[in-house]
Coordinates of N, CA and C in Angstrom, one line a residue:
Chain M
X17 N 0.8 -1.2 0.0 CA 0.0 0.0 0.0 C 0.9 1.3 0.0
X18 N 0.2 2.1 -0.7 CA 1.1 3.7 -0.7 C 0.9 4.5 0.8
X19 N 1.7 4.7 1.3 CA 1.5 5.3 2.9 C 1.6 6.7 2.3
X20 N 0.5 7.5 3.0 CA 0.6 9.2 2.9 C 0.7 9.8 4.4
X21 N 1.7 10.5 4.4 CA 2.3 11.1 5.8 C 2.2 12.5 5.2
X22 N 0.8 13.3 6.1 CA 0.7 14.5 6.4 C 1.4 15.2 7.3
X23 N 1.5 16.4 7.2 CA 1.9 17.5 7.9 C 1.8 18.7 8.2
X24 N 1.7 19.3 9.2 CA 1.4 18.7 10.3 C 0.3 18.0 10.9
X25 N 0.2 17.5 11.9 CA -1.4 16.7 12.2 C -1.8 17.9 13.2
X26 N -1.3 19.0 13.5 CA -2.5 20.0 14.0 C -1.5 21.4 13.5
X27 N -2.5 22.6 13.3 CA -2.0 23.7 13.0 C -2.7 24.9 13.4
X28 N -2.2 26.0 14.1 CA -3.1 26.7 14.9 C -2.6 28.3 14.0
X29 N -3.8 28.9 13.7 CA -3.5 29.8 12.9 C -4.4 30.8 12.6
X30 N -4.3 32.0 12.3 CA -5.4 33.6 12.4 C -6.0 33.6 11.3
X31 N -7.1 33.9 11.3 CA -7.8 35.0 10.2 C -7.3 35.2 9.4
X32 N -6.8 35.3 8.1 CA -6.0 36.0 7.8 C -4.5 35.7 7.3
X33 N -4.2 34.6 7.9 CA -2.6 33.9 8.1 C -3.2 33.5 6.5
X34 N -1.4 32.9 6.0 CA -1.7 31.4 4.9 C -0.8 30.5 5.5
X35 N -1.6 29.2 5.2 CA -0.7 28.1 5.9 C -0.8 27.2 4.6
X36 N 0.3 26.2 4.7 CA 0.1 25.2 4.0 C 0.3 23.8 4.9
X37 N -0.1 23.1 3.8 CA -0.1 21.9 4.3 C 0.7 21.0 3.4
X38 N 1.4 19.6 3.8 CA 2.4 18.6 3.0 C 1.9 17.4 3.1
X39 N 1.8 16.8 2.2 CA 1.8 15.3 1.8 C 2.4 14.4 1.1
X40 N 3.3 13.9 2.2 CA 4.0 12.7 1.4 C 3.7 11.4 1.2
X41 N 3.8 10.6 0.0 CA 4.1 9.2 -0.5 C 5.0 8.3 -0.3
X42 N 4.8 7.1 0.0 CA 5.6 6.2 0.1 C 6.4 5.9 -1.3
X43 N 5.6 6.2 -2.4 CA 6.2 6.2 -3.9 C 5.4 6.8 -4.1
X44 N 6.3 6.6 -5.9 CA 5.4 8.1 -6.9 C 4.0 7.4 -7.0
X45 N 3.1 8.9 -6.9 CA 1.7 8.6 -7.6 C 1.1 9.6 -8.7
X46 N 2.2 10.1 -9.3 CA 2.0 10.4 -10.7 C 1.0 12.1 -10.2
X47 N 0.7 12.7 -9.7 CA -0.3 13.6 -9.5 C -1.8 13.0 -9.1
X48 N -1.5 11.8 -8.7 CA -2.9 11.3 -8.3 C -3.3 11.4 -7.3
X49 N -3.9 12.6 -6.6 CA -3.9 13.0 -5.2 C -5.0 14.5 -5.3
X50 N -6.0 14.3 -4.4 CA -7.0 15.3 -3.9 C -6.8 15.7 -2.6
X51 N -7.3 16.7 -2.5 CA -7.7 17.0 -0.9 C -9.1 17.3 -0.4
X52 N -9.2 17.2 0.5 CA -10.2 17.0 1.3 C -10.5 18.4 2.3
X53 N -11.5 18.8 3.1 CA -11.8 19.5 3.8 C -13.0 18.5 4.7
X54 N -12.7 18.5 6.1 CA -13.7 17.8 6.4 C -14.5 18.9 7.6
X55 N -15.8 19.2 7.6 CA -15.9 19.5 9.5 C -16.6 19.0 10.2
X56 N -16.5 19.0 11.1 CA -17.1 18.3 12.5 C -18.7 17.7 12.1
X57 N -19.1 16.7 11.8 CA -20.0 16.1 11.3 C -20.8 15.9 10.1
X58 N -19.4 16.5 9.3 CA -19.9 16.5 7.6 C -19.0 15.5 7.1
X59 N -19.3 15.5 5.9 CA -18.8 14.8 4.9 C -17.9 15.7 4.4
X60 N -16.6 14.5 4.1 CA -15.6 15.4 2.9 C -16.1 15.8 1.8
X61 N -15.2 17.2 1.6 CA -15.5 17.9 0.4 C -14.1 17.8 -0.4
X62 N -14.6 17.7 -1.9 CA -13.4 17.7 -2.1 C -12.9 19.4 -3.2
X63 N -11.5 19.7 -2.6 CA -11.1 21.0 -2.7 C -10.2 21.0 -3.9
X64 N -9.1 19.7 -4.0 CA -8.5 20.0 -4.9 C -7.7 18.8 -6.1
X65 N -7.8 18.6 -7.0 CA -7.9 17.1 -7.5 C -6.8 16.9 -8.8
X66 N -6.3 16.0 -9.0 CA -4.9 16.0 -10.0 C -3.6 17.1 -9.2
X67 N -3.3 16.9 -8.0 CA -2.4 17.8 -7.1 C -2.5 19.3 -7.2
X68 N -3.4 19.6 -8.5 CA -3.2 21.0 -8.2 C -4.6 22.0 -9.3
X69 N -5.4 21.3 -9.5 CA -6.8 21.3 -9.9 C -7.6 21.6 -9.2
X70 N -8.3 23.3 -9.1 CA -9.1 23.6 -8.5 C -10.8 22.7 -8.8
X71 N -11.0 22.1 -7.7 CA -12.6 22.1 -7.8 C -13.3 23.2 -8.0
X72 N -14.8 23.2 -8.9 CA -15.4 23.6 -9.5 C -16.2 24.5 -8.1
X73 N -16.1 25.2 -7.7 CA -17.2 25.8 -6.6 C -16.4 26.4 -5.5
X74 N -14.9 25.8 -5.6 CA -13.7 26.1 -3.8 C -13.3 27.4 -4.5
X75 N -13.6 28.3 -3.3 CA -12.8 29.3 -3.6 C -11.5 29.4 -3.9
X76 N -10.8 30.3 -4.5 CA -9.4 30.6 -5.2 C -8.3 30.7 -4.1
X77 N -8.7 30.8 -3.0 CA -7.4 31.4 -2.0 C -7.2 29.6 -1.8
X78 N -7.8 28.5 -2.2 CA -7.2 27.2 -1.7 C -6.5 26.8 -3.3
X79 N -5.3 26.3 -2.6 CA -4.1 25.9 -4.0 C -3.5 24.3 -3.6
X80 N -3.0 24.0 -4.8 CA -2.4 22.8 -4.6 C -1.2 22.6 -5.7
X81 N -0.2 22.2 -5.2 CA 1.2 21.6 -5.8 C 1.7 20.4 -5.6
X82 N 2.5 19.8 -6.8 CA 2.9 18.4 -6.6 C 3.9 18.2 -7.0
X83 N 4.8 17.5 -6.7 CA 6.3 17.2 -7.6 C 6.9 15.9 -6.8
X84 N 6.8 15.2 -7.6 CA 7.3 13.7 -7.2 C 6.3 13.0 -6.2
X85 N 7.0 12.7 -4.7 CA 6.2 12.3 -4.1 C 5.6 13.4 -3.0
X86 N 6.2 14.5 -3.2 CA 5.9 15.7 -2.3 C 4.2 16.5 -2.6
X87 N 3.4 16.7 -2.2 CA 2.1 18.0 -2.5 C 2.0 18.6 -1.2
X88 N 1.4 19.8 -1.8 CA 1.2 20.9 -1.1 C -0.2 21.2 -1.1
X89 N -1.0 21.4 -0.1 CA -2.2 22.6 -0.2 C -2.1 23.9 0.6
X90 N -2.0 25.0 -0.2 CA -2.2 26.4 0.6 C -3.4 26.8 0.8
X91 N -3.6 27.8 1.7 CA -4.7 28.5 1.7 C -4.1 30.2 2.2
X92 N -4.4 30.9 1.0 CA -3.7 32.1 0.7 C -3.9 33.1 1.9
X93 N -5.3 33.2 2.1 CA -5.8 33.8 3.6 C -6.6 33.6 4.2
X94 N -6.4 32.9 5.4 CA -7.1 32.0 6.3 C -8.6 32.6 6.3
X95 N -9.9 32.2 6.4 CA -11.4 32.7 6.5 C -11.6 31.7 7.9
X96 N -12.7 32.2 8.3 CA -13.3 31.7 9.5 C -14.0 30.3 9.1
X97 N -14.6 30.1 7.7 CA -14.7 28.8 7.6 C -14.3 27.7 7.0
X98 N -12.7 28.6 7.0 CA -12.1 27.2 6.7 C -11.3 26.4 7.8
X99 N -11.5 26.8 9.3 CA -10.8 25.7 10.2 C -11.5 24.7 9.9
X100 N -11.3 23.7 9.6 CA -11.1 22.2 9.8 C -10.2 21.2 9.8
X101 N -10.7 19.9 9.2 CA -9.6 19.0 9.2 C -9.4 18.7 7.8
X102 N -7.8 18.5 7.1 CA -8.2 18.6 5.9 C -7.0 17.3 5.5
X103 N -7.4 16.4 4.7 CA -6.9 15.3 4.4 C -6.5 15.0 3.0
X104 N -5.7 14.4 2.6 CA -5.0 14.0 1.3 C -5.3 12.6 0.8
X105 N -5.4 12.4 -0.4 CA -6.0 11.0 -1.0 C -5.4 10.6 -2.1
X106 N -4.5 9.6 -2.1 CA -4.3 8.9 -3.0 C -5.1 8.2 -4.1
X107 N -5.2 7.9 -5.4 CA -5.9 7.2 -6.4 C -5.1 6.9 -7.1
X108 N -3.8 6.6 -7.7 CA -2.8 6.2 -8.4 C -2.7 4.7 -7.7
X109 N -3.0 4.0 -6.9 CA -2.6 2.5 -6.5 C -3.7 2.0 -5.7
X110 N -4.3 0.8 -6.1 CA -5.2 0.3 -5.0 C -4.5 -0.1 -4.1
X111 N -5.1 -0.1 -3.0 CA -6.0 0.6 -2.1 C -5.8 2.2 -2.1
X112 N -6.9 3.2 -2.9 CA -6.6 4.3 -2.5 C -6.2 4.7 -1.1
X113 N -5.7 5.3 -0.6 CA -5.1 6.0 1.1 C -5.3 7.3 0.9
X114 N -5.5 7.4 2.6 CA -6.0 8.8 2.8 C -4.4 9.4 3.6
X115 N -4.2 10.4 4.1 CA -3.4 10.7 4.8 C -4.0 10.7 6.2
X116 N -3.3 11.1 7.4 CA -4.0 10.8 8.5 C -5.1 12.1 8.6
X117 N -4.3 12.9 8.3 CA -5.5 14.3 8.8 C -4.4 15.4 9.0
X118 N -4.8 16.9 9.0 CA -4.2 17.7 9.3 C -5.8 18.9 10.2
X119 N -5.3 18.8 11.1 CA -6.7 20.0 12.0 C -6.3 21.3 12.2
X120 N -6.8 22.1 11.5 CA -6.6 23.6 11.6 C -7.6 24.3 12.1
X121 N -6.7 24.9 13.4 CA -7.4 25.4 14.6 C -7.1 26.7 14.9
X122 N -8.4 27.6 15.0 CA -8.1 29.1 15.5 C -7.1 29.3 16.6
X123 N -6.1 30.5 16.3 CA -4.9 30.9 17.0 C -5.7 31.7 18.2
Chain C
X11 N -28.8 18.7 -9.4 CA -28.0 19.1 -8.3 C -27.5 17.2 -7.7
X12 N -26.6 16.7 -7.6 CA -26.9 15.4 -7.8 C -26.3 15.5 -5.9
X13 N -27.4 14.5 -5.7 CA -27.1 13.9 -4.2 C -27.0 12.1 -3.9
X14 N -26.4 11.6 -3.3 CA -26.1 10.8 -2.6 C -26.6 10.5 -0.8
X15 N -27.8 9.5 -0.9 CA -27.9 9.0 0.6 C -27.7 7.6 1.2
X16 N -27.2 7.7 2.3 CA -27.0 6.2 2.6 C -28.3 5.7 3.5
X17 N -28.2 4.7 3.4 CA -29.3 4.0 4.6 C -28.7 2.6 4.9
X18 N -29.8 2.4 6.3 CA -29.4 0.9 6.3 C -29.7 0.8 7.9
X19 N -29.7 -0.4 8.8 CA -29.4 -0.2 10.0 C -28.1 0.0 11.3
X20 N -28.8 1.0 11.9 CA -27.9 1.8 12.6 C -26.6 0.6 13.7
X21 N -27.5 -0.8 14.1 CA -26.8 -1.7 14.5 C -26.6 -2.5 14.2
X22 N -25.9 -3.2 14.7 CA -25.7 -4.7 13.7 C -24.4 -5.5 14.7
X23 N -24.9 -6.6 15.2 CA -24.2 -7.6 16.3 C -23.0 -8.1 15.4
X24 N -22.0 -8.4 16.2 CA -20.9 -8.8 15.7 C -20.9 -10.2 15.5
X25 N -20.3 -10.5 14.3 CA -20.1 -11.5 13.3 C -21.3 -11.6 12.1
X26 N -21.8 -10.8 12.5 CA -22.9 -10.8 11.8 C -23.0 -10.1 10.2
X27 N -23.8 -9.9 8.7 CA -23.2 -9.1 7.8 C -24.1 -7.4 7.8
X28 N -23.3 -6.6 7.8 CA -23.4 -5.1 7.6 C -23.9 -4.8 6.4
X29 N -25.2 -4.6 6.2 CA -25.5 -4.4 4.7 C -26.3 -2.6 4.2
X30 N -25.6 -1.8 3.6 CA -25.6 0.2 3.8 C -26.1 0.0 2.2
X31 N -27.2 0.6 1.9 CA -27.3 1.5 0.4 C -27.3 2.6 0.3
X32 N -27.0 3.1 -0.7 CA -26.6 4.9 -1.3 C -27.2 4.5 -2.4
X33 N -28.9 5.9 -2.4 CA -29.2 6.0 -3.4 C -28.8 7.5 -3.6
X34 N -28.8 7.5 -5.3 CA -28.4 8.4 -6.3 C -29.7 9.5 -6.7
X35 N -29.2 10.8 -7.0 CA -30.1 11.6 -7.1 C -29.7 12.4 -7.9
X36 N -30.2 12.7 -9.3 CA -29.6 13.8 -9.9 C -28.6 13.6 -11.1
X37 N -28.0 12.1 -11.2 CA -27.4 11.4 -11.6 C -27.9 10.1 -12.0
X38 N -26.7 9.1 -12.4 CA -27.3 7.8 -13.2 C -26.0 6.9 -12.7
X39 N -26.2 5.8 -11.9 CA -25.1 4.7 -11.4 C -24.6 4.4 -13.1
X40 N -25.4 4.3 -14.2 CA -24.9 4.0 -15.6 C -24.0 4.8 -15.8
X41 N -23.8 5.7 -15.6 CA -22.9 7.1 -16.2 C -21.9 6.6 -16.4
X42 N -21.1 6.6 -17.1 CA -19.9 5.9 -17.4 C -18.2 6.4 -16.7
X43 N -19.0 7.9 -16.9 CA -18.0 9.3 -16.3 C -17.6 8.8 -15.1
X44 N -18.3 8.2 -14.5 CA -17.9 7.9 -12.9 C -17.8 6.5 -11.8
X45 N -17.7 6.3 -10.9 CA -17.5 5.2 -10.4 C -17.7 5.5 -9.2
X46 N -18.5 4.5 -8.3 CA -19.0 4.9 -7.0 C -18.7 3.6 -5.4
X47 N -18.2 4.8 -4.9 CA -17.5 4.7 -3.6 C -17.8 4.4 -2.1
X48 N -17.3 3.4 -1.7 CA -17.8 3.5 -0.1 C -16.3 3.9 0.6
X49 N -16.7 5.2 1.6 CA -15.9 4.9 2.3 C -16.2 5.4 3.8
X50 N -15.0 4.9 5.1 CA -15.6 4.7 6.7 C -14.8 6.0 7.1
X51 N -14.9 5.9 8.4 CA -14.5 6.4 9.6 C -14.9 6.2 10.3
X52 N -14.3 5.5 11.3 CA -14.2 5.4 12.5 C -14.2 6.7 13.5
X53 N -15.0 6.3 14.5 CA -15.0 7.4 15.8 C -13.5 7.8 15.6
X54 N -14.0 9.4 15.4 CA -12.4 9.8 16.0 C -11.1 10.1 15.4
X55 N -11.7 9.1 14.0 CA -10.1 8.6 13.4 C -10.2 9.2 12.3
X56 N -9.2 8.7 11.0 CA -9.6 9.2 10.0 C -10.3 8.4 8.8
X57 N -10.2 8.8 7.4 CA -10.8 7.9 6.8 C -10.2 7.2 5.8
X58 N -11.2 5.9 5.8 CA -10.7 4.5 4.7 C -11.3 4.0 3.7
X59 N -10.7 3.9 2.6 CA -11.5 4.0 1.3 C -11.8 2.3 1.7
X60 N -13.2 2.0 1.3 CA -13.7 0.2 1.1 C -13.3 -0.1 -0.1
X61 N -13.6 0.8 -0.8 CA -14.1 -0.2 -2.6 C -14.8 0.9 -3.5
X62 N -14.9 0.4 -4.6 CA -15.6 1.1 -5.5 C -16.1 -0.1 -6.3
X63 N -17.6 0.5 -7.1 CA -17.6 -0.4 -8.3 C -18.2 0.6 -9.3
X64 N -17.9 0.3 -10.6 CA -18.3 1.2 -11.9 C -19.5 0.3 -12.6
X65 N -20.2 1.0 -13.6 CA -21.4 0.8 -14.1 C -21.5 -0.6 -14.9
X66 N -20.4 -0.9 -15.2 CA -20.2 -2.6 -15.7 C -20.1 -3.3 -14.9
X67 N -20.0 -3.3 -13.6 CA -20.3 -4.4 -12.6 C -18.9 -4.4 -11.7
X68 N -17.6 -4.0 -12.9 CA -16.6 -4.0 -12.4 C -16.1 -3.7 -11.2
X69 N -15.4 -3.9 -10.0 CA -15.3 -3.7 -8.8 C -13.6 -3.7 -8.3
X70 N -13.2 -2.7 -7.4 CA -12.1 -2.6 -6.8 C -11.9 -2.5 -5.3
X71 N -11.3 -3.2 -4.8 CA -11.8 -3.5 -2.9 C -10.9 -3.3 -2.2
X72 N -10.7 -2.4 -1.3 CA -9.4 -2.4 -0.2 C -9.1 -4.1 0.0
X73 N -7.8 -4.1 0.1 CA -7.2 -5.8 0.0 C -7.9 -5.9 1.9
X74 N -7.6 -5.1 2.4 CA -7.5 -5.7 4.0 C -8.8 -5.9 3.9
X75 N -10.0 -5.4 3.4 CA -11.3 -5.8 3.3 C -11.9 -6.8 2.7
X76 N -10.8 -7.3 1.4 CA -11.6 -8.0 0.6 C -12.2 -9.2 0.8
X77 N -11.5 -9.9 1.6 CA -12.7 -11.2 2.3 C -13.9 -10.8 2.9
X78 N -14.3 -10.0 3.2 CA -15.6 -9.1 3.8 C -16.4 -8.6 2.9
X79 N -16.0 -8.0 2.1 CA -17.2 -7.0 1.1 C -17.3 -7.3 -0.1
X80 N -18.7 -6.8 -0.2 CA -19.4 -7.1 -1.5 C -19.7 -5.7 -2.2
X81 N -19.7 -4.9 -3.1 CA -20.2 -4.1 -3.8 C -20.6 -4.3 -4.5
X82 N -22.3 -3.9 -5.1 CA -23.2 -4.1 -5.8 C -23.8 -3.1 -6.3
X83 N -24.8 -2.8 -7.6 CA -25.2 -2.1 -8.4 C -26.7 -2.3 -8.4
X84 N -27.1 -1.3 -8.2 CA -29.3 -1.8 -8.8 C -29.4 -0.6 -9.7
X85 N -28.7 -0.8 -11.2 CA -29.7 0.1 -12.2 C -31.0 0.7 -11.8
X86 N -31.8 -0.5 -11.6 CA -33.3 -0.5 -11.6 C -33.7 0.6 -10.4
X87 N -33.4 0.8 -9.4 CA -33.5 1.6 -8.5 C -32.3 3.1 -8.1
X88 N -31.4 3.1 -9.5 CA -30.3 3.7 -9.3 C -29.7 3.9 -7.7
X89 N -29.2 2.8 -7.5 CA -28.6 2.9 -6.3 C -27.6 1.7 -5.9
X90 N -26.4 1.8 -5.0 CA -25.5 1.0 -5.3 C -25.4 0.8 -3.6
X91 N -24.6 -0.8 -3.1 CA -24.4 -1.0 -1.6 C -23.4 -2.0 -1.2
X92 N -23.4 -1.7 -0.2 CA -22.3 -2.6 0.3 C -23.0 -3.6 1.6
X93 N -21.9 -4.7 1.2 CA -22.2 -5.8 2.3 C -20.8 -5.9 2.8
X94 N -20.5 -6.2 4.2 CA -19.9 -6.3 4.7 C -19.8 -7.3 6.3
X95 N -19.4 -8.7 5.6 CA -19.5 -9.5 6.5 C -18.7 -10.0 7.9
X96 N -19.4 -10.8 8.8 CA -18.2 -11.2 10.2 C -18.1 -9.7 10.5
X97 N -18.5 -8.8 11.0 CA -18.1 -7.5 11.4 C -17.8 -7.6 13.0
X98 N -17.2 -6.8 13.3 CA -16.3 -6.8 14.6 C -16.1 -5.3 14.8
X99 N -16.3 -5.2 16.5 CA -16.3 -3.8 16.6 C -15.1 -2.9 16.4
X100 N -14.9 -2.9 15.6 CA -13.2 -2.7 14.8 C -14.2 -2.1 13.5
X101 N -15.7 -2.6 13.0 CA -16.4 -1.8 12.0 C -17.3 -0.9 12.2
X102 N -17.0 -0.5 13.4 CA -17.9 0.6 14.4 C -17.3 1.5 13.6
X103 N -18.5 2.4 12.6 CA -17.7 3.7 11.7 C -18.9 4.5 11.5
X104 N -18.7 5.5 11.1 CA -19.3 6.4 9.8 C -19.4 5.9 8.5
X105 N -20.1 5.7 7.9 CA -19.5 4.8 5.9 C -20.3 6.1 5.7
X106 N -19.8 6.6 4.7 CA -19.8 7.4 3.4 C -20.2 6.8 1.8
X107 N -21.4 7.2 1.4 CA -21.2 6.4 -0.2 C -20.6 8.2 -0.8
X108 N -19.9 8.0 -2.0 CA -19.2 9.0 -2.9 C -19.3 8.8 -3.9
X109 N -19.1 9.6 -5.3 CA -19.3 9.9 -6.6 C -17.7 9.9 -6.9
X110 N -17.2 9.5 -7.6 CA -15.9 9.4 -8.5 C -15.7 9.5 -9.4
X111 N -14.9 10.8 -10.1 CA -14.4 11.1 -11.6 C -13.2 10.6 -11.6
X112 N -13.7 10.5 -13.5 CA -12.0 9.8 -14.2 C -11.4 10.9 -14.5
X113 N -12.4 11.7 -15.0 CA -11.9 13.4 -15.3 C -11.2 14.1 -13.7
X114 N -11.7 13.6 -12.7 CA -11.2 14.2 -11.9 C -9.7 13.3 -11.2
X115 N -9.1 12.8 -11.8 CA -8.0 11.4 -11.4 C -8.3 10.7 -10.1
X116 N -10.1 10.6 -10.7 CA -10.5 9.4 -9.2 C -10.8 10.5 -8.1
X117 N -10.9 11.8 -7.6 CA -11.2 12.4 -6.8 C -13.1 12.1 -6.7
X118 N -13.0 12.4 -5.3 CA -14.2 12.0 -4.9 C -15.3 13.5 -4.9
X119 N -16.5 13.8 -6.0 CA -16.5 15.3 -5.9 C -18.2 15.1 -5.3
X120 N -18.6 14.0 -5.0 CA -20.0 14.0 -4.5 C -20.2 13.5 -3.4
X121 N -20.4 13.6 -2.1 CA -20.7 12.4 -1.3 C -21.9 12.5 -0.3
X122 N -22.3 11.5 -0.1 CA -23.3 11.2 0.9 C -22.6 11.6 2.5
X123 N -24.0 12.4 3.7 CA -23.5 12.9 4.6 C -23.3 12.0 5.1
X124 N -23.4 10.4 5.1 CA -22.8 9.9 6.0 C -23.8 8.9 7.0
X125 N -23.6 7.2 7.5 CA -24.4 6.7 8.6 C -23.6 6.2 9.2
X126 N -24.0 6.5 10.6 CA -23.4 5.8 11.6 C -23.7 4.4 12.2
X127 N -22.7 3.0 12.1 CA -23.1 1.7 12.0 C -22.1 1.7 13.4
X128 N -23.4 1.2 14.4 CA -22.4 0.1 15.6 C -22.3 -0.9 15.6
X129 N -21.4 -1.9 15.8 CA -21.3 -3.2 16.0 C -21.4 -3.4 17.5
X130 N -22.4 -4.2 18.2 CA -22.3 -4.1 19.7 C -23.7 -5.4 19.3
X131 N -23.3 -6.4 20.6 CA -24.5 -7.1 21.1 C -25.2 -6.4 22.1

């Protein structure tokens, strides 16, 4: 199985801040990787797909980069509803994998 | 506006099989564009993809699951389910059914809010 190791698994941050987030692969998966937004009794959403392909509806301040086994998601300036938990997904090897989670939490 | 719900019972005794449907709204299980998804979480934890199966019957299964689950298709009722047998409370989760594009490299852009399944006698 392809292991995805996020980073970090909590992140405390303002209004306003940009933070990013990392996800790494055990091996290459070609750009085969989305992100996720989850919150507290919803369903994932998905924000961003082929490592760096905005979804159709996510605002512009959320980005994504990929190179090898490395991705990135930014979020240019933090809004009030985007604290949550935001996760990474593999689709390049069965069993897709998720990463563990990353929780972004008001500073 | 296409939606995704799941059903099914909220309990289910251990060793016993876990059987969840997700019907489709707004959409067509035929669609060829896409392929549809179960996936859990656990209290607490994060999430695990089950399986998928696409409009030809065809099916892909998390390996650690695959002696357990079934994925199935009902045209007729557009709506697709899982069976999931011998359950142990180790399958005490949230399951998720989801929508999956090819156009989107398999990202998941639709999903169901979600049912919560205990395993407990």
């Amino acid at each position: 199985d392809i292991q995805m190791t996020q980073s970090p698994s909590s992140l405390s941050a303002s209004v306003g801040d940009r933070v990013t987030i990392t996800c790494r692969a055990s091996q290459r998966i070609n750009n085969y990787l989305s992100w996720y937004q989850q919150k507290p009794g919803k369903a994932p959403k998905l924000l961003i797909y082929a490592a760096s392909r905005l979804q159709s509806g996510v605002p512009s301040r959320f980005s994504g980069s990929g190179s090898g086994t490395d991705c990135t998601l930014s979020i240019s300036s933090l809004q009030p509803e985007d604290f949550a938990t935001y996760y990474c997904q593999q689709t390049y090897n069965i069993p897709y994998t998720f990463g563990q989670g990353t929780k972004l939490e008001i500073k | 506006q296409v939606q995704l719900q799941e059903s099914g019972p909220g309990l289910v005794k251990p060793s016993e099989t876990l059987s969840l449907t997700c019907t489709v709204s707004g959409d067509s299980v035929s669609n060829g564009r896409f392929f549809w998804s179960w996936i859990r979480q656990p209290p607490g934890k994060g999430l695990e993809w089950i399986g998928y199966i696409y409009y030809t019957g065809s099916t892909n299964y998390n390996p650690s699951l695959k002696s357990q689950i079934t994925i199935s298709l009902d045209m007729s009722k557009n709506q697709f389910s899982l069976k999931l047998s011998a359950v142990t409370a180790a399958d005490t989760a949230v399951y998720h059914c989801a929508r999956g594009a090819m156009d989107n490299y398999y990202g998941m852009d639709v999903w169901g809010q979600g049912t919560t399944v205990t395993v407990s006698s």
